[in-house]
Amino acid sequence: MSHEPTPLTPALYEYIRGVSVRDDEALRALRDETAHHPRRSMQVSAEEGQFLFVLAKLVNAKRILEVGTFTGYSALCLARALPPDGSIVCCDVSEEYTAIARKHWKSAGIDHRIDLRLAPAVETLDALLADGRAGTFDLAFIDADKHNYDAYYER
């Protein structure tokens, strides 16, 4: 009996995605629109979106913080994991990219759960701290400009 790992061939990867990814119409529409965007590589994968959803459910998140929103796929996944009175604060600097997000959040019926803050994330995080929000988030997802990760993490 061989103990060699099974190679992840393109055919095997497509099979795994076909039986595991659960994109519905709202997620698919957002992924399809972003697929044509010049910066499309910034979007999280469907698998990562599902993982974020499950993670938020596992920790019973009610308040989520996202640093780096782009076109909103991860925020859509996270917001859907929230209870009816839950919320997510999204930090981004691009009105252009987040306009796509807003459109799809509204279409999915979860826009009321999302508080989008358009400013450098360090400024937004400092404002949240000044407002007494330290320690009030159940989950944080940092996926923005990599050179500021330490600053985001420390806040």
XYZ file of C-alpha atoms in Angstrom:
155
model
C 0.000 0.000 0.000
C 1.489 3.305 -1.108
C 1.504 6.345 1.143
C 2.258 8.773 -1.645
C -0.013 11.840 -1.646
C -2.524 12.123 -4.447
C -1.352 14.857 -6.817
C -3.664 17.831 -7.154
C -4.196 17.727 -10.888
C -6.357 20.323 -12.650
C -9.084 17.699 -13.065
C -9.021 16.816 -9.360
C -9.066 20.502 -8.388
C -12.121 21.128 -10.591
C -13.860 18.115 -9.057
C -13.149 19.346 -5.521
C -14.421 22.813 -6.368
C -17.498 21.352 -8.064
C -18.555 19.400 -4.988
C -17.495 21.883 -2.323
C -18.021 25.491 -3.467
C -21.510 26.743 -2.691
C -21.739 30.009 -4.627
C -25.350 31.107 -4.932
C -26.612 33.671 -7.450
C -25.551 36.724 -5.402
C -22.027 35.416 -4.834
C -21.719 34.226 -8.427
C -22.862 37.597 -9.806
C -20.275 39.445 -7.709
C -17.507 36.994 -8.653
C -18.465 37.272 -12.343
C -18.377 41.079 -12.309
C -15.067 41.133 -10.464
C -13.585 38.574 -12.896
C -13.479 41.345 -15.526
C -11.832 43.875 -13.213
C -8.177 44.744 -13.913
C -7.301 44.060 -10.242
C -9.358 40.839 -10.063
C -6.513 38.966 -8.363
C -7.261 40.978 -5.194
C -10.556 39.114 -4.692
C -10.594 36.232 -2.243
C -11.356 32.828 -3.727
C -14.740 31.182 -3.359
C -13.104 28.638 -1.059
C -11.723 31.394 1.162
C -15.104 33.115 1.222
C -16.727 29.890 2.377
C -14.030 29.440 5.001
C -14.640 32.967 6.332
C -18.376 32.241 6.524
C -17.784 29.023 8.477
C -15.223 30.702 10.750
C -17.643 33.529 11.573
C -20.362 30.979 12.337
C -18.018 28.874 14.489
C -17.062 31.804 16.713
C -20.670 33.018 16.750
C -19.506 36.423 15.513
C -21.845 39.334 16.022
C -19.393 42.153 15.268
C -16.812 41.760 12.504
C -14.046 44.047 11.285
C -12.719 43.784 7.735
C -9.636 45.706 6.614
C -9.568 45.734 2.818
C -12.886 45.234 1.048
C -12.192 45.592 -2.708
C -15.430 44.596 -4.503
C -16.978 43.108 -1.380
C -16.987 39.327 -1.838
C -15.457 38.526 1.557
C -17.721 41.075 3.262
C -20.752 39.479 1.609
C -19.693 36.052 2.892
C -19.017 37.377 6.390
C -22.197 39.468 6.595
C -24.294 36.430 5.705
C -22.820 34.573 8.679
C -24.009 37.253 11.110
C -27.166 37.042 13.202
C -29.925 39.529 12.276
C -28.575 42.138 14.698
C -24.923 41.615 13.704
C -22.758 44.061 11.794
C -19.484 44.338 9.937
C -17.278 47.410 9.684
C -15.443 47.416 6.347
C -12.373 49.582 5.821
C -11.304 50.545 2.314
C -10.025 53.574 0.422
C -11.569 53.052 -3.018
C -14.947 54.506 -3.853
C -14.649 52.904 -7.306
C -14.091 49.344 -6.065
C -16.560 49.538 -3.205
C -19.291 50.881 -5.510
C -19.360 47.374 -6.974
C -19.555 45.969 -3.450
C -22.425 48.244 -2.440
C -24.449 47.261 -5.497
C -24.092 43.550 -4.762
C -24.614 43.921 -1.001
C -27.894 45.701 -1.706
C -28.935 43.077 -4.252
C -28.187 40.322 -1.706
C -30.238 42.147 0.959
C -27.403 42.439 3.486
C -26.321 46.064 2.957
C -27.957 47.107 6.255
C -25.412 44.960 8.135
C -22.381 46.635 6.560
C -20.808 49.880 7.753
C -18.359 50.843 4.984
C -15.716 53.369 6.038
C -13.845 55.007 3.147
C -10.559 56.254 4.576
C -7.107 54.856 5.211
C -7.670 51.871 7.520
C -5.245 53.149 10.170
C -7.393 56.294 10.482
C -10.590 54.255 10.664
C -9.119 51.908 13.266
C -7.849 54.834 15.330
C -11.331 56.399 15.184
C -12.914 53.113 16.313
C -10.468 52.960 19.222
C -11.216 56.582 20.138
C -14.938 55.698 20.125
C -14.316 52.992 22.714
C -14.628 50.073 20.301
C -11.445 48.297 21.469
C -12.203 44.645 22.144
C -15.727 44.847 20.723
C -15.149 42.780 17.585
C -15.521 39.009 17.549
C -13.559 38.506 14.340
C -11.174 40.580 12.250
C -10.181 39.849 8.667
C -7.144 41.784 7.451
C -6.668 41.690 3.686
C -5.386 45.092 2.611
C -2.079 46.707 1.768
C 0.447 44.227 3.106
C 3.001 46.795 4.307
C 0.540 48.049 6.974
C -0.391 44.632 8.396
C 1.559 45.250 11.608
C -0.217 48.568 12.176
C -3.636 46.965 11.551
C -2.860 44.030 13.809
C -1.630 46.206 16.657
C -4.795 48.288 16.560
